[in-house]
XYZ file of C-alpha atoms in Angstrom:
741
model
C 120.585 115.130 108.836
C 121.566 114.956 112.402
C 119.275 115.821 115.265
C 119.451 119.476 116.371
C 120.974 119.862 119.920
C 119.725 122.945 121.925
C 121.987 125.903 121.520
C 124.246 126.617 124.461
C 124.230 130.332 123.654
C 121.559 132.652 122.467
C 122.726 132.920 118.872
C 122.318 129.939 116.484
C 125.510 128.679 115.102
C 126.623 129.483 111.558
C 126.120 125.774 110.529
C 122.515 125.932 111.879
C 121.788 129.162 110.055
C 123.178 127.745 106.824
C 121.215 124.509 107.152
C 118.070 126.547 107.938
C 118.420 128.806 104.962
C 118.936 125.785 102.633
C 115.963 123.928 104.063
C 113.745 127.012 103.724
C 114.814 127.345 100.106
C 114.337 123.650 99.438
C 110.856 123.463 101.032
C 109.662 126.490 99.126
C 110.944 125.143 95.781
C 109.485 121.688 96.378
C 106.170 123.060 97.537
C 105.805 125.293 94.563
C 106.512 122.332 92.155
C 103.981 120.294 93.930
C 101.070 122.720 94.356
C 101.557 125.094 91.397
C 103.245 123.031 88.710
C 101.639 119.711 89.559
C 105.062 117.999 89.173
C 106.634 116.909 92.514
C 110.428 116.973 92.527
C 110.787 114.770 95.597
C 108.615 112.105 97.184
C 106.079 112.964 99.905
C 108.205 111.053 102.417
C 111.310 113.158 101.607
C 109.251 116.393 101.712
C 107.870 115.546 105.044
C 111.346 114.684 106.426
C 112.724 118.060 105.327
C 109.650 119.996 106.622
C 109.825 118.331 110.028
C 113.576 119.164 110.217
C 112.681 122.777 109.440
C 110.036 122.713 112.223
C 112.601 121.179 114.640
C 115.228 123.937 113.998
C 112.628 126.638 114.441
C 111.415 125.238 117.672
C 114.885 125.280 119.092
C 115.913 128.651 117.485
C 112.680 130.753 117.451
C 114.715 133.914 116.558
C 115.187 132.442 113.067
C 111.533 132.225 112.366
C 110.293 134.798 109.801
C 106.711 135.592 108.886
C 107.302 134.275 105.393
C 108.669 130.883 106.712
C 107.199 127.892 104.972
C 105.952 126.569 108.324
C 103.803 129.688 108.665
C 102.072 129.154 105.324
C 99.273 126.895 104.076
C 99.472 125.017 100.755
C 100.834 126.713 97.678
C 100.637 130.063 95.967
C 97.876 131.138 93.568
C 98.656 130.786 89.857
C 98.409 133.720 87.602
C 96.725 131.582 84.909
C 93.547 131.636 87.045
C 91.520 134.338 88.694
C 92.189 134.658 92.361
C 89.213 134.262 94.755
C 88.936 134.890 98.377
C 87.551 132.034 100.494
C 84.736 133.188 102.872
C 86.437 131.133 105.575
C 90.063 130.056 105.648
C 90.954 126.665 104.431
C 93.493 125.234 106.886
C 96.066 122.524 106.582
C 96.094 119.656 109.063
C 98.807 118.865 111.595
C 100.596 115.661 110.426
C 101.685 112.925 112.828
C 103.826 110.002 111.638
C 103.636 107.452 114.480
C 101.047 106.038 116.744
C 103.033 107.497 119.657
C 102.697 111.060 118.236
C 99.002 110.374 117.563
C 98.458 109.269 121.175
C 100.057 112.460 122.379
C 97.781 114.522 120.131
C 94.662 112.605 121.233
C 95.703 113.023 124.863
C 96.140 116.774 124.430
C 92.760 117.244 122.806
C 90.962 115.028 125.362
C 92.438 116.936 128.232
C 91.308 120.187 126.722
C 87.659 118.805 126.337
C 87.762 117.448 129.875
C 88.688 120.901 131.299
C 85.439 122.160 129.738
C 83.503 119.319 131.527
C 82.288 117.920 128.105
C 84.087 114.621 128.033
C 80.920 112.652 127.433
C 80.282 114.618 124.201
C 83.732 113.640 122.724
C 83.564 111.289 119.710
C 86.127 110.908 116.864
C 85.144 111.007 113.254
C 87.828 108.991 111.488
C 88.079 108.861 107.743
C 90.649 108.030 105.014
C 92.913 110.889 103.823
C 92.383 111.162 100.139
C 95.496 111.839 98.127
C 93.883 114.403 95.817
C 93.396 118.099 95.319
C 91.570 120.266 97.864
C 88.601 122.180 96.352
C 86.134 124.575 97.857
C 82.496 124.753 96.364
C 80.428 127.804 97.167
C 76.599 127.366 96.957
C 74.240 130.150 97.328
C 70.548 129.219 97.904
C 71.462 125.771 96.642
C 73.017 126.901 93.465
C 76.846 126.432 92.702
C 78.328 129.846 92.046
C 82.080 129.051 92.417
C 84.665 126.349 92.742
C 88.211 127.159 93.876
C 91.449 125.442 94.813
C 92.728 125.884 98.355
C 95.715 128.008 97.283
C 97.339 129.595 100.334
C 94.388 128.969 102.499
C 92.943 132.540 102.211
C 93.016 132.870 98.385
C 92.540 130.054 95.817
C 92.213 129.765 92.060
C 88.817 130.045 90.320
C 88.317 126.572 88.494
C 84.490 126.805 88.331
C 84.265 125.859 84.733
C 86.594 122.981 85.086
C 84.845 121.691 88.250
C 81.447 121.614 86.429
C 82.773 118.873 84.083
C 82.997 116.559 87.169
C 79.780 114.668 87.104
C 79.587 114.050 90.833
C 79.428 117.869 91.514
C 75.790 118.986 91.288
C 74.991 122.567 89.816
C 71.884 122.639 92.025
C 71.613 120.977 95.386
C 68.772 118.407 96.071
C 66.145 118.726 98.741
C 65.165 122.003 100.432
C 66.165 124.452 103.307
C 69.557 125.074 101.848
C 71.739 127.600 103.715
C 71.732 131.104 101.944
C 75.510 130.555 101.577
C 77.674 127.531 102.339
C 81.239 126.420 101.431
C 81.660 122.773 100.901
C 85.244 121.330 100.981
C 86.436 118.159 99.448
C 89.083 116.359 97.351
C 89.048 115.875 93.742
C 90.896 112.680 92.786
C 91.333 110.211 89.899
C 90.518 106.607 90.817
C 93.509 104.327 90.906
C 92.423 102.144 87.967
C 91.445 105.099 85.758
C 94.982 106.659 86.562
C 96.742 103.766 84.944
C 94.569 103.952 81.829
C 95.082 107.760 81.661
C 98.899 107.417 81.828
C 98.794 104.892 79.050
C 96.702 107.370 76.910
C 99.207 110.180 77.637
C 102.268 108.101 76.442
C 100.426 106.850 73.360
C 99.775 110.524 72.524
C 103.474 111.373 72.872
C 102.968 113.229 76.165
C 104.720 112.914 79.476
C 102.936 110.657 81.992
C 101.745 111.935 85.379
C 103.902 110.961 88.401
C 100.890 109.915 90.560
C 97.080 110.248 90.789
C 97.142 113.356 92.947
C 99.188 115.262 90.330
C 97.089 114.019 87.499
C 93.987 115.331 89.217
C 95.593 118.650 89.843
C 96.941 118.968 86.376
C 93.545 118.090 84.877
C 91.668 120.703 87.075
C 94.210 123.412 85.972
C 93.699 122.964 82.303
C 92.699 126.205 80.608
C 90.159 124.565 78.359
C 87.344 122.824 80.189
C 86.877 120.453 77.346
C 90.284 118.918 78.174
C 89.308 118.679 81.877
C 86.089 116.884 80.850
C 88.152 114.154 79.224
C 89.929 113.325 82.420
C 88.408 110.693 84.844
C 87.937 113.031 87.721
C 85.833 112.287 90.771
C 85.128 114.001 94.122
C 84.340 113.253 97.763
C 83.296 116.128 100.048
C 84.386 116.083 103.627
C 83.774 119.323 105.333
C 82.358 122.751 105.271
C 83.646 126.321 105.697
C 81.333 129.221 105.884
C 77.931 127.795 106.908
C 75.339 130.501 107.404
C 72.116 128.833 108.463
C 73.427 125.325 108.662
C 71.430 123.310 111.158
C 73.726 120.250 111.711
C 75.578 120.187 115.001
C 78.376 117.843 114.147
C 80.662 116.623 111.297
C 78.784 113.283 111.006
C 75.315 114.972 110.887
C 76.705 117.289 108.129
C 77.835 114.251 106.062
C 74.224 113.011 106.287
C 72.888 116.447 105.191
C 75.511 116.506 102.356
C 74.376 113.195 100.963
C 70.700 114.374 101.193
C 71.813 117.380 99.027
C 73.173 115.024 96.385
C 76.744 115.618 97.105
C 79.309 112.795 96.936
C 80.528 111.695 100.415
C 83.150 109.151 101.121
C 82.058 105.615 102.284
C 85.238 105.275 104.175
C 84.460 106.981 107.546
C 83.219 106.106 111.000
C 82.406 107.846 114.186
C 84.331 106.162 117.074
C 84.139 106.455 120.908
C 87.739 105.705 121.962
C 91.326 105.881 121.032
C 91.467 102.026 120.812
C 88.725 102.099 118.180
C 90.653 104.791 116.318
C 93.767 102.447 116.306
C 91.682 99.616 114.807
C 90.320 101.844 112.122
C 93.885 102.903 111.229
C 94.923 99.322 111.242
C 92.113 98.198 109.070
C 92.675 100.744 106.226
C 96.389 100.253 106.511
C 95.817 96.594 105.541
C 93.276 97.462 102.846
C 94.484 100.766 101.478
C 94.991 99.387 98.117
C 91.565 97.882 97.920
C 89.914 101.365 97.899
C 88.627 103.290 95.037
C 91.337 105.934 95.214
C 94.747 106.476 96.771
C 95.214 107.349 100.344
C 98.135 108.340 102.499
C 96.768 108.315 105.991
C 93.696 108.685 108.259
C 92.134 112.049 109.396
C 90.748 112.035 112.935
C 88.406 114.923 113.782
C 86.434 115.837 116.800
C 82.906 115.266 115.645
C 80.939 117.854 117.538
C 80.990 121.473 116.118
C 80.706 122.936 119.611
C 83.825 121.134 120.783
C 85.610 122.103 117.570
C 84.913 125.653 118.204
C 86.054 125.437 121.748
C 89.444 123.772 120.668
C 90.007 126.456 118.017
C 92.920 126.788 115.760
C 96.544 127.733 115.662
C 97.824 130.169 112.985
C 98.009 127.214 110.496
C 96.043 124.166 111.634
C 92.890 123.353 113.596
C 93.388 121.954 117.096
C 90.393 119.592 116.645
C 91.752 117.569 113.708
C 94.952 115.700 112.842
C 96.228 113.556 110.082
C 97.950 110.297 110.836
C 100.285 109.452 107.873
C 101.010 105.918 107.074
C 104.722 104.939 106.639
C 105.657 105.943 103.038
C 105.161 103.446 100.198
C 106.299 105.740 97.535
C 109.745 107.203 97.107
C 111.948 108.680 94.357
C 115.095 106.962 93.109
C 117.240 106.736 90.016
C 116.477 104.176 87.356
C 120.019 103.086 86.428
C 119.051 100.532 83.829
C 116.281 98.197 82.492
C 117.319 94.543 82.118
C 115.298 91.361 81.301
C 114.818 88.138 83.240
C 113.882 84.911 81.532
C 111.325 83.078 83.676
C 110.733 79.234 84.047
C 108.195 79.127 81.251
C 110.466 81.186 78.984
C 108.563 84.525 79.485
C 110.963 87.425 79.169
C 110.163 90.064 81.777
C 111.819 93.700 81.886
C 112.848 94.807 85.325
C 114.288 98.082 86.562
C 117.598 98.234 88.259
C 117.768 101.274 90.601
C 119.858 103.057 93.193
C 118.999 101.232 96.416
C 116.290 102.988 98.382
C 114.387 102.230 101.549
C 110.603 101.973 101.091
C 107.845 100.236 103.164
C 110.395 98.967 105.659
C 112.929 97.290 103.146
C 115.718 98.296 100.838
C 114.709 98.030 97.156
C 117.010 97.980 94.156
C 114.942 96.068 91.634
C 111.279 96.303 90.459
C 109.357 94.514 87.882
C 108.108 96.183 84.603
C 105.997 93.134 83.410
C 106.541 93.577 79.660
C 107.665 95.965 76.940
C 104.190 97.366 76.550
C 103.969 98.276 80.244
C 107.466 100.048 79.878
C 106.124 102.132 77.077
C 102.773 102.767 78.854
C 104.527 104.062 81.941
C 106.790 106.298 79.847
C 109.941 105.549 81.722
C 113.360 106.100 80.324
C 116.639 104.589 81.519
C 118.230 107.331 83.687
C 114.939 108.812 84.853
C 114.233 109.665 88.461
C 111.117 107.342 89.029
C 108.391 107.044 91.506
C 108.782 103.640 93.148
C 105.989 102.043 95.198
C 106.253 99.012 97.562
C 103.175 98.135 99.611
C 104.086 95.711 102.480
C 105.025 92.410 100.918
C 103.889 93.391 97.490
C 106.475 93.267 94.672
C 108.022 96.746 94.130
C 106.532 98.607 91.290
C 107.738 101.524 89.175
C 104.839 103.914 88.953
C 106.242 106.403 86.440
C 108.961 109.062 85.822
C 109.520 112.421 87.348
C 109.550 114.168 83.995
C 110.545 117.599 85.569
C 113.899 116.116 86.524
C 115.009 114.901 83.001
C 118.233 116.488 81.636
C 118.294 114.979 78.270
C 120.753 112.101 79.062
C 117.868 109.623 79.351
C 117.396 106.797 76.762
C 114.679 104.493 75.838
C 114.553 100.807 76.525
C 114.778 98.362 73.625
C 113.555 94.871 74.124
C 116.333 92.326 73.188
C 115.805 90.281 70.022
C 117.663 87.253 71.413
C 117.542 85.504 74.836
C 120.271 87.078 77.083
C 120.834 83.681 78.619
C 121.147 81.311 75.680
C 120.994 83.564 72.616
C 117.912 81.954 71.116
C 115.699 84.349 69.059
C 112.760 85.586 71.117
C 109.133 85.464 69.852
C 105.588 85.436 71.202
C 104.363 81.883 71.932
C 101.423 82.414 69.605
C 100.192 85.221 67.409
C 98.608 88.027 69.458
C 100.507 87.351 72.594
C 101.918 90.451 74.408
C 104.682 88.591 76.115
C 107.660 87.325 74.187
C 109.464 84.079 75.173
C 112.560 82.152 74.814
C 111.485 78.884 72.988
C 114.624 77.045 74.204
C 112.941 75.581 77.209
C 115.155 72.492 77.580
C 118.622 73.957 77.675
C 118.166 77.641 78.416
C 120.148 78.155 81.695
C 117.813 80.841 83.009
C 114.739 78.845 82.500
C 116.356 75.703 84.098
C 117.495 77.823 87.011
C 114.123 79.262 87.539
C 112.362 75.880 87.385
C 114.666 74.350 89.932
C 114.105 77.339 92.243
C 110.327 76.888 91.653
C 110.212 73.136 92.335
C 111.811 73.722 95.725
C 109.292 76.449 96.674
C 106.767 76.225 99.445
C 103.962 75.662 97.011
C 105.738 72.689 95.295
C 108.208 70.288 96.892
C 108.931 72.680 99.838
C 112.752 71.867 99.911
C 114.450 73.944 102.543
C 118.175 74.794 101.733
C 117.400 75.130 98.030
C 116.954 78.709 97.554
C 117.656 81.163 94.753
C 121.413 81.326 95.177
C 121.628 77.552 95.592
C 119.576 77.050 92.368
C 122.025 79.342 90.468
C 125.053 77.528 91.943
C 123.483 74.107 90.867
C 122.496 75.116 87.367
C 124.928 77.755 85.938
C 127.305 79.170 88.436
C 127.064 81.982 91.014
C 125.617 85.009 89.084
C 122.991 86.006 86.609
C 124.267 84.994 83.147
C 126.550 86.360 81.873
C 127.103 88.957 84.603
C 130.433 89.517 86.442
C 130.877 89.378 90.151
C 133.244 91.777 91.801
C 134.919 92.392 88.490
C 135.524 88.669 87.851
C 133.637 86.656 85.315
C 131.101 84.081 86.596
C 132.150 80.474 85.864
C 130.787 79.658 82.308
C 129.036 76.649 81.015
C 126.244 74.424 82.595
C 126.263 73.697 86.294
C 126.306 70.200 87.866
C 122.570 69.976 87.374
C 121.801 70.152 83.608
C 118.085 69.292 83.946
C 115.558 68.995 86.726
C 115.031 65.300 86.053
C 118.167 64.619 88.012
C 117.228 66.662 91.156
C 116.403 63.583 93.181
C 119.886 62.210 92.800
C 120.708 64.704 95.520
C 118.480 62.778 97.928
C 120.232 61.403 100.965
C 119.278 57.791 100.252
C 119.895 57.945 96.497
C 122.038 54.940 95.526
C 124.291 56.844 93.084
C 126.243 59.569 94.902
C 127.757 60.956 91.728
C 125.781 64.165 91.667
C 126.100 64.739 95.317
C 129.912 64.321 95.060
C 130.116 66.692 92.190
C 128.898 69.549 94.333
C 132.524 69.608 95.777
C 133.571 71.320 92.566
C 130.888 74.102 92.576
C 132.602 77.400 93.495
C 131.310 80.999 93.704
C 132.918 84.372 94.081
C 132.939 85.860 97.557
C 134.374 89.126 98.867
C 137.144 88.648 101.308
C 136.218 90.124 104.765
C 138.313 91.490 107.550
C 136.752 92.114 110.952
C 133.234 91.792 109.540
C 133.829 94.309 106.629
C 134.423 93.741 102.963
C 137.956 94.321 101.754
C 137.216 94.840 98.029
C 139.145 91.605 97.135
C 137.322 88.611 95.721
C 138.082 84.904 95.802
C 136.560 81.637 94.522
C 135.296 79.521 97.354
C 133.206 76.247 97.559
C 129.505 76.818 97.648
C 128.142 73.424 98.864
C 131.271 72.245 100.580
C 133.334 73.759 103.420
C 136.501 75.746 102.601
C 139.502 73.449 103.348
C 142.009 74.336 105.937
C 145.525 73.090 106.894
C 143.872 70.779 109.481
C 140.494 69.867 107.903
C 139.672 68.862 104.372
C 136.723 70.176 102.485
C 133.394 68.363 103.256
C 129.622 68.931 102.640
C 128.586 71.846 104.740
C 125.777 71.478 107.410
C 123.416 73.274 104.985
C 124.240 71.036 102.164
C 123.627 67.925 104.367
C 120.338 69.392 105.159
C 119.660 69.876 101.469
C 120.216 66.157 100.950
C 117.688 65.284 103.744
C 115.146 67.762 102.477
C 115.280 66.343 98.924
C 114.650 62.924 100.396
C 111.652 64.150 102.288
C 110.238 65.737 99.152
C 109.717 62.309 97.590
C 106.661 61.854 99.940
C 104.856 64.954 98.973
C 101.273 64.678 97.736
C 100.458 64.442 94.018
C 99.230 68.008 93.770
C 102.705 69.367 94.787
C 104.340 67.259 92.189
C 102.170 68.723 89.593
C 103.000 72.206 90.701
C 106.725 71.321 90.680
C 106.563 70.496 86.976
C 106.203 74.111 85.911
C 103.435 73.319 83.431
C 102.042 76.750 82.187
C 98.869 77.688 83.904
C 98.944 74.832 86.281
C 99.185 76.256 89.846
C 98.168 74.965 93.225
C 94.385 75.357 92.685
C 94.272 73.446 89.451
C 96.835 70.839 90.800
C 94.702 70.052 93.785
C 91.612 69.782 91.606
C 93.386 67.389 89.184
C 94.860 65.269 91.930
C 91.488 64.978 93.603
C 89.677 64.018 90.426
C 92.261 61.514 88.978
C 94.267 60.371 92.017
C 97.446 59.436 90.035
C 99.842 60.960 87.518
C 99.225 57.991 85.140
C 95.471 58.829 85.233
C 96.181 62.488 84.482
C 98.485 61.548 81.619
C 95.917 59.166 80.127
C 92.956 61.492 80.391
C 91.604 63.236 77.248
C 91.540 67.034 76.958
C 87.796 66.875 77.456
C 88.078 64.927 80.605
C 90.602 67.220 81.976
C 88.603 70.263 81.124
C 85.572 68.897 82.785
C 87.263 69.049 86.177
C 85.913 71.872 88.312
C 88.704 74.573 88.513
C 90.567 73.339 85.480
C 88.719 74.248 82.180
C 89.918 74.215 78.554
C 92.988 76.445 78.793
C 94.622 74.448 81.437
C 93.521 71.175 79.861
C 95.262 72.170 76.647
C 98.440 73.210 78.472
C 98.551 69.817 80.217
C 98.169 67.818 76.960
C 100.708 70.105 75.194
C 103.218 69.658 78.124
C 102.982 65.896 78.186
C 103.367 65.650 74.438
C 107.049 66.671 74.790
C 109.451 63.743 75.258
C 111.919 65.362 77.702
C 108.962 66.538 79.886
C 107.780 62.916 80.258
C 111.404 61.892 81.014
C 111.337 64.292 84.055
C 108.153 62.558 85.426
C 109.578 59.084 84.681
C 112.927 59.909 86.458
C 111.163 61.288 89.418
C 108.946 58.270 89.593
C 112.108 55.899 89.419
C 113.662 57.864 92.184
C 110.715 57.185 94.490
C 108.710 60.346 94.181
C 105.051 59.773 95.032
C 102.909 59.683 91.877
C 99.592 58.655 93.322
C 97.617 59.832 96.326
C 96.304 57.167 98.773
C 92.567 57.429 99.246
C 91.972 58.061 102.964
C 88.675 56.001 103.560
C 88.705 57.314 107.125
C 87.796 60.819 105.955
C 84.036 61.001 105.116
C 82.945 63.166 102.151
C 81.156 65.590 104.460
C 81.706 68.631 102.154
C 80.553 67.034 98.922
C 79.270 69.855 96.710
C 80.197 72.740 99.055
C 82.529 75.679 98.332
C 84.639 76.949 101.294
C 86.867 79.943 101.572
C 89.636 80.213 104.357
C 90.845 83.606 105.088
C 93.164 84.756 107.897
C 95.342 82.699 110.217
C 94.013 79.595 111.963
C 95.764 78.300 114.993
C 95.792 74.483 114.066
C 95.832 74.698 110.309
C 98.247 76.222 107.810
C 96.531 77.645 104.752
C 97.650 74.533 102.731
C 96.534 72.114 105.473
C 93.051 73.860 105.536
C 92.708 73.422 101.791
C 93.788 69.938 102.030
C 91.164 69.082 104.641
C 88.406 70.713 102.543
C 89.452 68.880 99.234
C 89.879 65.437 100.894
C 86.258 65.755 102.255
C 84.887 66.437 98.784
C 84.677 70.092 99.065
C 86.019 72.902 96.797
C 88.681 75.189 98.458
C 88.166 78.475 96.693
C 90.436 81.528 96.884
C 87.746 84.038 96.330
C 84.419 84.993 97.937
C 81.248 85.075 95.784
C 77.471 84.445 96.063
C 78.231 80.778 95.198
C 80.472 80.448 98.442
C 78.754 78.224 100.932
C 81.034 78.903 104.017
C 83.668 81.410 104.799
C 86.149 80.398 107.594
C 87.644 83.508 109.207
C 90.781 83.278 111.320
C 93.013 85.947 112.944
C 93.592 89.104 110.763
C 90.877 88.118 108.306
C 90.646 90.935 105.845
C 88.678 92.006 102.710
C 87.298 88.434 102.092
C 85.609 88.515 105.498
C 84.222 92.053 104.693
C 82.777 90.801 101.423
C 81.309 87.719 103.058
C 79.520 89.958 105.543
C 78.205 92.154 102.819
C 76.870 89.156 100.948
C 75.316 87.658 104.063
C 77.256 84.350 103.813
C 77.732 81.860 106.578
C 80.863 82.620 108.516
C 82.705 80.158 110.758
C 85.553 80.454 113.299
C 88.112 77.676 113.564
C 85.958 75.607 115.974
C 82.962 75.794 113.554
C 85.345 74.817 110.749
C 86.414 71.674 112.638
C 82.656 70.752 113.180
C 81.968 71.352 109.530
C 84.713 68.968 108.555
C 83.486 66.382 110.844
C 79.657 66.514 110.273
C 79.219 68.539 107.086
C 76.207 70.957 107.039
C 74.496 68.928 109.679
């Protein structure tokens, strides 16, 4: 929607009136579905956008605002299925802000109000995570729970006492003594993230529609008419505030939390009292980085003035308190249409379903595909092709389809059926062994999809690190310009194998390779490209060279600058250390950690090939599963041909022992977290391993040292909790040089 411009006359235009009426209707309908039917029709981000637009129009056209405007209401309506109850003290909503700039304005305004009262030295900010759950009000009289109710419209809620009593964290009788004669305790009921996944699987197995998200699962569970059904749901609760408080002795929010804990009530571990705005920003940043490490879902941070006296002085508007605000993180969940479910064949033959969706922007990027892992996950999530789905993307994490929005189904949706044959080569699909969940294409040698994925993998940063050999280049090398057997712009992709029929020949692309046959054959590789005019697509497509330049009347076709870079990068890859060569072979289960351990223990490819399964399994970080996978891989003749071909091309197959580096870390386990100034993550691991140490990726009681760089996260937190030795980069350098001494 376009931004509202201030009206030049006193009467809002007809367009503004119509937009306002439609917005009012939409916001009411979406709010009712969210609060009363526990079935959201739009994502939180879309609802927030519509609501803010409504507020904007009302601010510029106050004559449109009616008493029943959605902006003048709190929460939802009270369901007729439950008895209505009046709260002793109103349950307010919180003002939402969506940027740090808006938060700074809010903080500045509240600070100025406190300063006018001459009480600035008393101002502290209690900051806590905003639980994405259902607000509940618990009424205790003389320490006994007499009622539990939902927020409802803020004044009147729904009596859910019998259901709330099934939540084990909610005590019937408060512990300790000196309880107020009457006190309302507010909090959020939620379902822990891991328990939510298990619950949805149970729902689908029982033939029922899955929940869209944990918040609605919690709300739906509390609104069951039979408390026995509620008791079967994995509900939890954290309390975070109070309403009516007759006789309460605490003078601040934080003191109240201490008191609530003493009474046996569940309080959140995720809060802190802070002195400044800068500290609040660090708190927001920390939980923004770790929001998915918590017990439950969060969608922001709540910042409250801690002192009750200051809270009373700041007061309330008609809808929100002036002493609290909710900072909302950028949306990580949106709704979009699931157009299809297709499958991808990976480098080890594993067949993985993935969703193809209407493109949608989430977490800062446009997403149109998301993994669905395997056929059991598709079934467990309960998604159908044609569904509107909840899509989540957290930062750089792979996009995930959370589940369907069942309320929007119209009957045209259909189930996904896993293919019986490989979509790339037609080979019948089957599990690798009995009991495996995943199904695989057994045609490892000649399946075009598997070859493409292996070539892309061997060029990756964790393997040979070949720049200029990305996903599209791997496709062009192995099987043409598009996913087999897709069409591009209405034109069929070139059929048949590409110029690279197996990865054994990859080093024939090297700049100094004596035989230039493979390099010259790249001139014939063409891909479909849309013709463009003045920077825009024309809708017309043409076949153009991929690796060579397009010929003109004056200049013949020749290797492009990027292709020449590819030749140089393949040449450089020959000198990569042994562990990277092992990773590049795409041996199942053999990743960077195991490869480093093997390279350190045996020193050469020949020694690894000659080792027994028992000798391989004895290596720290390898074990019997990886050892078996190695022996199985080297037992295949065409696998050995790849290694032999690479060796013949000059690829390094043994590591030189650097006698200049003393074994200062013999027997020590070191974890590196965060960014170091003078070491990349791989270089730091290399430095540890070459000095005899173990470079671990996880922190435990067995960890000897944790090296913490910039933006160290949860690993540093865990190290501090365990009381481990923590080093900065300077300390790390000293450890490498002298060991524990």
